[in-house]
Amino acid sequence: MTRASSVSYILVHLKDFTPIMHRTVIGDEKTVRAFKYTDGKIMGDPDVAGNAVADFSMPDEATSYNWELDMETLALLPLGEGKEFAMPFYHPGSKTPPKAYTYKVVGSDTLTTQEGNSIEAWMLRIDHDGKGQSTFWMDKRTGALLKLEEAWGDILRYKVRLDIPVGTIH
């Protein structure tokens, strides 16, 4: 199975991490999908040459975060035992409008690096409307993502920081 490669460029406001623009170039055909966030809307950017989604428009009353930056956004949260966060996320171009998703700290764990060092991590979980769930292991000291395990129907997806042994996947 061959998958199309893509390269994204995402610009956010430094003060609150809300998106300004998102541009992705997909596959060998170099299909451009460019969006801008302005005045309570997410719009296809008509100023980007060859933009395949130039006519796109979606209300964004909640001032959503770009879901493609979830790992970076979650790293900014003040995680702690029992905390919950309702975060308005949106995947640019999706037909599903922006909405708040609840992320819950469901515990903590200790991961071990390839070198044998221990890293204390918060376990942060989201339930995807009964269709699946994702658990993120976030470094308690830095907030950085260490590991992700996700189940969506029959699909299992993992992300593991390079110095965390693969054997730590449950």
Coordinates of N, CA and C in Angstrom, one line a residue:
M1 N 0.8 -1.2 0.0 CA 0.0 0.0 0.0 C 0.9 1.2 0.0
T2 N 0.7 2.1 -1.0 CA 1.5 3.3 -1.1 C 0.6 4.5 -0.5
R3 N 1.2 5.3 0.3 CA 0.5 6.5 0.8 C 1.1 7.7 0.3
A4 N 0.2 8.7 0.0 CA 0.7 10.0 -0.5 C 1.4 10.7 0.6
S5 N 2.5 11.3 0.3 CA 3.2 12.1 1.3 C 2.6 13.5 1.2
S6 N 2.8 14.2 2.4 CA 2.3 15.6 2.4 C 3.3 16.4 3.3
V7 N 3.3 17.7 3.0 CA 4.1 18.6 3.8 C 3.2 19.7 4.2
S8 N 3.2 20.1 5.5 CA 2.3 21.1 6.0 C 3.1 22.3 6.6
Y9 N 2.6 23.5 6.4 CA 3.1 24.7 7.0 C 2.0 25.3 7.8
I10 N 2.1 25.5 9.1 CA 1.1 26.0 10.0 C 1.6 27.2 10.7
L11 N 0.9 28.2 10.7 CA 1.3 29.4 11.5 C 0.2 29.7 12.5
V12 N 0.7 29.9 13.8 CA -0.3 30.2 14.9 C 0.1 31.5 15.6
H13 N -0.8 32.0 16.4 CA -0.5 33.2 17.2 C 0.3 32.7 18.4
L14 N 1.4 33.4 18.7 CA 2.3 33.1 19.8 C 1.6 33.2 21.1
K15 N 0.7 34.2 21.3 CA 0.1 34.5 22.6 C -0.9 33.4 23.1
D16 N -1.6 32.7 22.1 CA -2.6 31.7 22.5 C -2.6 30.5 21.7
F17 N -1.7 30.3 20.7 CA -1.6 29.2 19.8 C -2.8 28.9 18.9
T18 N -3.6 29.9 18.8 CA -4.7 29.8 17.8 C -4.2 30.0 16.4
P19 N -4.8 29.3 15.4 CA -4.2 29.3 14.0 C -4.4 30.6 13.3
I20 N -3.5 30.9 12.4 CA -3.6 32.0 11.5 C -3.8 31.5 10.1
M21 N -3.0 30.5 9.8 CA -3.1 29.8 8.4 C -2.5 28.4 8.5
H22 N -3.0 27.6 7.5 CA -2.5 26.2 7.3 C -2.4 25.9 5.8
R23 N -1.3 25.4 5.4 CA -1.1 25.1 4.0 C -0.5 23.7 4.0
T24 N -1.1 22.8 3.2 CA -0.5 21.4 3.0 C -0.4 21.2 1.5
V25 N 0.7 20.6 1.1 CA 1.0 20.2 -0.3 C 1.0 18.6 -0.2
I26 N 0.1 18.0 -1.0 CA -0.1 16.6 -0.9 C 0.3 15.8 -2.2
G27 N 1.1 14.8 -2.0 CA 1.4 13.8 -3.0 C 2.3 14.3 -4.2
D28 N 2.5 13.4 -5.1 CA 3.3 13.7 -6.3 C 2.7 14.8 -7.1
E29 N 1.4 14.9 -7.1 CA 0.6 15.9 -7.9 C 0.8 17.3 -7.3
K30 N 1.3 17.4 -6.0 CA 1.5 18.6 -5.3 C 0.2 19.4 -5.2
T31 N -0.8 18.7 -4.8 CA -2.1 19.3 -4.5 C -2.0 20.3 -3.3
V32 N -2.4 21.5 -3.5 CA -2.3 22.5 -2.5 C -3.7 22.7 -1.8
R33 N -3.7 22.6 -0.5 CA -4.9 22.9 0.4 C -4.5 24.0 1.4
A34 N -4.9 25.2 1.1 CA -4.5 26.3 2.0 C -5.7 27.0 2.6
F35 N -5.6 27.2 3.9 CA -6.7 27.8 4.7 C -6.2 29.0 5.5
K36 N -7.1 30.0 5.7 CA -6.8 31.1 6.6 C -7.9 31.2 7.6
Y37 N -7.5 31.6 8.8 CA -8.5 31.8 9.9 C -8.7 33.2 10.2
T38 N -9.9 33.7 10.0 CA -10.2 35.1 10.1 C -11.6 35.4 10.5
D39 N -11.9 36.4 11.3 CA -13.2 36.9 11.6 C -14.2 35.8 11.9
G40 N -13.8 34.8 12.8 CA -14.7 33.7 13.2 C -15.0 32.7 12.1
K41 N -14.1 32.6 11.1 CA -14.3 31.7 10.0 C -12.9 31.0 9.7
I42 N -13.1 29.8 9.1 CA -11.9 29.1 8.5 C -12.3 29.1 7.0
M43 N -11.4 29.6 6.2 CA -11.7 29.8 4.8 C -10.6 29.3 3.9
G44 N -10.9 28.8 2.8 CA -9.9 28.5 1.8 C -9.3 29.8 1.4
D45 N -7.9 29.8 1.2 CA -7.2 31.1 0.9 C -7.2 31.3 -0.6
P46 N -8.0 32.2 -1.1 CA -8.0 32.4 -2.6 C -6.8 33.1 -3.1
D47 N -5.9 33.6 -2.2 CA -4.7 34.2 -2.7 C -3.5 33.2 -2.9
V48 N -3.8 32.0 -2.6 CA -2.7 30.9 -2.8 C -3.0 30.3 -4.2
A49 N -2.0 30.4 -5.1 CA -2.2 29.9 -6.4 C -2.4 28.4 -6.4
G50 N -3.4 27.9 -7.2 CA -3.7 26.5 -7.3 C -4.4 25.9 -6.1
N51 N -4.9 26.7 -5.2 CA -5.5 26.1 -4.0 C -6.8 25.3 -4.3
A52 N -6.7 24.0 -4.0 CA -7.9 23.2 -4.3 C -9.1 23.4 -3.4
V53 N -8.9 24.2 -2.4 CA -10.0 24.4 -1.4 C -10.3 26.0 -1.3
A54 N -10.0 26.7 -2.4 CA -10.1 28.1 -2.3 C -11.6 28.6 -2.0
D55 N -12.6 27.8 -2.3 CA -14.0 28.1 -2.0 C -14.5 27.6 -0.7
F56 N -13.6 27.0 0.1 CA -14.1 26.4 1.4 C -14.4 27.5 2.4
S57 N -15.4 27.3 3.2 CA -15.7 28.2 4.3 C -16.4 27.4 5.4
M58 N -16.0 27.6 6.7 CA -16.6 26.9 7.8 C -16.6 27.9 9.0
P59 N -17.7 28.1 9.7 CA -17.7 29.0 10.9 C -16.8 28.5 12.0
D60 N -16.2 29.4 12.7 CA -15.3 29.0 13.8 C -15.6 29.9 15.0
E61 N -16.8 29.8 15.5 CA -17.2 30.7 16.6 C -16.4 30.4 17.9
A62 N -15.9 29.1 18.0 CA -15.2 28.7 19.3 C -13.8 29.1 19.2
T63 N -13.3 29.7 18.2 CA -11.8 29.9 18.0 C -11.1 28.6 18.3
S64 N -11.1 27.7 17.4 CA -10.6 26.4 17.5 C -9.1 26.4 17.4
Y65 N -8.5 25.3 17.9 CA -7.1 25.0 17.7 C -7.0 24.1 16.5
N66 N -5.8 24.1 15.8 CA -5.6 23.2 14.6 C -5.3 21.8 15.2
W67 N -6.1 20.8 14.8 CA -6.0 19.5 15.3 C -4.7 18.8 14.8
E68 N -4.1 19.3 13.8 CA -2.8 18.7 13.3 C -1.7 19.1 14.2
L69 N -1.9 20.1 15.1 CA -0.9 20.5 16.1 C -1.3 20.0 17.5
D70 N -2.1 18.9 17.6 CA -2.5 18.4 18.9 C -1.4 18.1 19.9
M71 N -0.3 17.5 19.4 CA 0.8 17.1 20.3 C 1.4 18.4 20.9
E72 N 1.6 19.4 20.0 CA 2.2 20.6 20.4 C 1.3 21.4 21.4
T73 N 0.0 21.4 21.1 CA -1.0 22.1 21.9 C -1.1 21.5 23.3
L74 N -1.2 20.1 23.3 CA -1.4 19.4 24.6 C -0.2 19.6 25.5
A75 N 1.0 19.8 24.9 CA 2.2 20.0 25.6 C 2.2 21.3 26.5
L76 N 1.3 22.2 26.1 CA 1.2 23.5 26.8 C 0.3 23.5 28.0
L77 N -0.5 22.4 28.2 CA -1.5 22.3 29.2 C -0.8 22.1 30.6
P78 N -1.4 22.6 31.6 CA -0.9 22.4 33.0 C -1.5 21.1 33.5
L79 N -0.9 20.0 33.1 CA -1.5 18.6 33.4 C -1.3 18.4 34.9
G80 N -2.2 17.6 35.5 CA -2.1 17.1 36.8 C -3.2 16.1 37.1
E81 N -3.1 15.4 38.2 CA -4.0 14.3 38.6 C -5.4 14.8 38.5
G82 N -6.3 14.1 37.8 CA -7.7 14.3 37.7 C -8.1 15.5 36.9
K83 N -7.2 16.2 36.3 CA -7.6 17.4 35.5 C -8.3 17.0 34.2
E84 N -9.2 17.9 33.7 CA -9.9 17.7 32.5 C -9.8 19.0 31.7
F85 N -9.7 18.9 30.4 CA -9.6 20.1 29.5 C -10.6 19.9 28.4
A86 N -11.5 20.9 28.2 CA -12.4 21.0 27.0 C -11.7 21.8 26.0
M87 N -11.2 21.2 24.9 CA -10.4 21.9 23.9 C -11.1 22.0 22.6
P88 N -11.4 23.2 22.0 CA -12.0 23.2 20.7 C -11.0 23.0 19.6
F89 N -11.1 21.8 18.9 CA -10.2 21.5 17.8 C -10.9 21.4 16.5
Y90 N -10.2 21.5 15.4 CA -10.7 21.4 14.1 C -9.6 20.9 13.2
H91 N -9.9 19.9 12.3 CA -8.9 19.5 11.3 C -9.3 20.3 10.0
P92 N -8.3 21.1 9.5 CA -8.6 22.0 8.4 C -9.2 21.3 7.2
G93 N -10.3 21.7 6.7 CA -11.0 21.1 5.6 C -12.0 20.1 5.9
S94 N -12.1 19.6 7.2 CA -13.0 18.6 7.6 C -14.5 19.2 7.5
K95 N -15.4 18.2 7.2 CA -16.8 18.6 7.1 C -17.4 18.7 8.5
T96 N -16.7 18.1 9.5 CA -17.2 18.2 10.9 C -16.7 19.6 11.4
P97 N -17.7 20.4 11.9 CA -17.3 21.7 12.4 C -16.5 21.7 13.7
P98 N -15.8 22.8 14.0 CA -15.0 22.8 15.2 C -15.9 22.6 16.4
K99 N -15.4 21.8 17.4 CA -16.2 21.7 18.6 C -15.2 21.3 19.7
A100 N -15.7 21.4 21.0 CA -14.8 21.1 22.1 C -14.7 19.6 22.3
Y101 N -13.6 19.1 22.6 CA -13.3 17.7 22.9 C -12.7 17.7 24.3
T102 N -13.1 16.7 25.1 CA -12.6 16.6 26.5 C -11.4 15.7 26.5
Y103 N -10.4 16.2 27.1 CA -9.1 15.4 27.4 C -9.0 15.3 28.9
K104 N -8.8 14.1 29.4 CA -8.8 13.8 30.8 C -7.4 13.2 31.2
V105 N -6.9 13.7 32.3 CA -5.7 13.0 32.9 C -6.2 11.8 33.6
V106 N -5.9 10.6 33.1 CA -6.4 9.4 33.7 C -5.4 8.6 34.6
G107 N -4.2 9.2 34.8 CA -3.2 8.5 35.6 C -1.9 9.0 35.3
S108 N -0.9 8.3 35.8 CA 0.5 8.5 35.5 C 1.2 7.2 35.3
D109 N 2.4 7.3 34.7 CA 3.1 6.1 34.3 C 4.6 6.4 34.3
T110 N 5.5 5.5 34.4 CA 6.9 5.7 34.2 C 7.4 4.9 33.0
L111 N 8.0 5.7 32.1 CA 8.5 5.1 30.9 C 10.0 5.0 31.0
T112 N 10.7 4.1 30.3 CA 12.1 4.0 30.4 C 12.7 4.2 29.0
T113 N 13.7 5.0 28.9 CA 14.4 5.3 27.6 C 15.3 4.2 27.2
Q114 N 15.8 4.2 26.0 CA 16.7 3.2 25.5 C 18.0 3.1 26.4
E115 N 18.3 4.3 27.0 CA 19.5 4.3 27.9 C 19.2 3.9 29.3
G116 N 18.0 3.5 29.6 CA 17.6 3.1 30.9 C 17.2 4.2 31.9
N117 N 17.0 5.4 31.4 CA 16.5 6.5 32.2 C 15.0 6.4 32.4
S118 N 14.5 6.8 33.5 CA 13.1 6.8 33.8 C 12.5 8.2 33.5
I119 N 11.3 8.2 32.9 CA 10.6 9.5 32.7 C 9.2 9.3 33.2
E120 N 8.9 10.2 34.1 CA 7.5 10.3 34.7 C 6.6 10.9 33.7
A121 N 5.4 10.3 33.5 CA 4.5 10.8 32.4 C 3.1 10.8 33.0
W122 N 2.4 11.9 32.5 CA 0.9 11.9 32.7 C 0.3 11.2 31.6
M123 N -0.8 10.4 31.8 CA -1.6 9.8 30.8 C -2.8 10.6 30.5
L124 N -2.9 11.1 29.3 CA -4.0 12.0 28.9 C -4.8 11.3 27.9
R125 N -6.2 11.2 28.1 CA -7.0 10.4 27.2 C -8.1 11.2 26.6
I126 N -8.5 10.9 25.4 CA -9.7 11.5 24.7 C -10.5 10.3 24.2
D127 N -11.8 10.4 24.4 CA -12.7 9.4 23.8 C -13.3 10.1 22.5
H128 N -13.2 9.4 21.4 CA -13.6 10.0 20.1 C -15.1 9.6 19.9
D129 N -16.0 10.2 20.7 CA -17.4 10.0 20.5 C -17.8 8.5 20.4
G130 N -17.2 7.6 21.2 CA -17.5 6.2 21.2 C -16.9 5.4 20.0
K131 N -16.2 6.1 19.1 CA -15.6 5.5 17.9 C -14.2 5.0 18.2
G132 N -13.6 5.4 19.2 CA -12.3 5.1 19.6 C -11.7 6.0 20.7
Q133 N -10.5 5.8 21.0 CA -9.9 6.6 22.0 C -8.4 6.7 21.8
S134 N -7.8 7.8 22.3 CA -6.4 8.0 22.2 C -5.8 8.3 23.6
T135 N -4.7 7.7 23.9 CA -4.0 8.0 25.2 C -2.6 8.5 24.8
F136 N -2.3 9.7 25.4 CA -1.1 10.4 25.2 C -0.3 10.3 26.5
W137 N 1.0 9.9 26.5 CA 1.9 9.9 27.6 C 2.7 11.2 27.5
M138 N 2.5 12.1 28.4 CA 3.2 13.4 28.3 C 4.2 13.5 29.5
D139 N 5.4 13.9 29.2 CA 6.5 14.1 30.1 C 6.0 15.1 31.2
K140 N 6.0 14.6 32.5 CA 5.6 15.5 33.6 C 6.5 16.7 33.7
R141 N 7.7 16.6 33.4 CA 8.7 17.7 33.5 C 8.6 18.8 32.4
T142 N 8.5 18.3 31.2 CA 8.6 19.2 30.0 C 7.2 19.3 29.3
G143 N 6.3 18.4 29.5 CA 5.0 18.4 28.7 C 5.1 17.7 27.4
A144 N 6.3 17.4 26.9 CA 6.5 16.8 25.6 C 5.8 15.4 25.5
L145 N 5.3 15.1 24.3 CA 4.7 13.8 24.0 C 5.8 12.7 24.0
L146 N 5.6 11.7 24.8 CA 6.5 10.5 24.8 C 6.0 9.4 23.9
K147 N 4.7 9.2 24.0 CA 4.0 8.1 23.4 C 2.6 8.4 23.2
L148 N 2.0 7.8 22.1 CA 0.6 7.8 21.8 C 0.1 6.5 21.4
E149 N -1.0 6.0 22.0 CA -1.7 4.8 21.5 C -3.1 5.2 21.2
E150 N -3.5 4.8 20.0 CA -4.9 5.2 19.5 C -5.6 4.0 18.9
A151 N -6.8 3.9 19.2 CA -7.7 2.8 18.6 C -8.9 3.6 18.0
W152 N -9.1 3.3 16.7 CA -10.2 3.9 16.0 C -10.8 2.7 15.1
G153 N -11.9 2.2 15.6 CA -12.5 1.0 14.9 C -11.5 -0.1 15.0
D154 N -11.1 -0.7 13.8 CA -10.1 -1.7 13.6 C -8.7 -1.2 13.5
I155 N -8.5 0.1 13.5 CA -7.2 0.7 13.3 C -6.5 1.0 14.6
L156 N -5.3 0.5 14.7 CA -4.5 0.9 15.9 C -3.3 1.7 15.4
R157 N -3.0 2.8 16.1 CA -2.0 3.7 15.7 C -1.1 4.0 16.9
Y158 N 0.2 4.1 16.6 CA 1.1 4.3 17.7 C 2.1 5.4 17.3
K159 N 2.5 6.3 18.2 CA 3.6 7.2 18.0 C 4.4 7.0 19.2
V160 N 5.8 6.9 19.0 CA 6.7 6.7 20.1 C 7.9 7.5 19.9
R161 N 8.3 8.3 20.9 CA 9.5 9.1 20.8 C 10.7 8.2 20.5
L162 N 11.6 8.5 19.7 CA 12.7 7.6 19.3 C 13.5 7.0 20.4
D163 N 13.6 7.6 21.5 CA 14.4 7.0 22.6 C 13.6 6.2 23.6
I164 N 12.3 6.0 23.3 CA 11.4 5.2 24.1 C 11.3 3.8 23.4
P165 N 11.7 2.7 24.1 CA 11.7 1.4 23.4 C 10.3 1.0 22.9
V166 N 10.2 0.5 21.8 CA 8.9 0.0 21.2 C 8.2 -1.0 22.1
G167 N 9.0 -1.7 22.9 CA 8.4 -2.7 23.8 C 7.6 -2.1 24.9
T168 N 7.5 -0.8 25.0 CA 6.7 -0.1 26.0 C 5.3 0.0 25.5
I169 N 5.0 -0.4 24.3 CA 3.6 -0.3 23.8 C 2.8 -1.4 24.4
H170 N 1.7 -1.1 24.9 CA 0.8 -2.1 25.7 C 0.0 -2.9 24.7

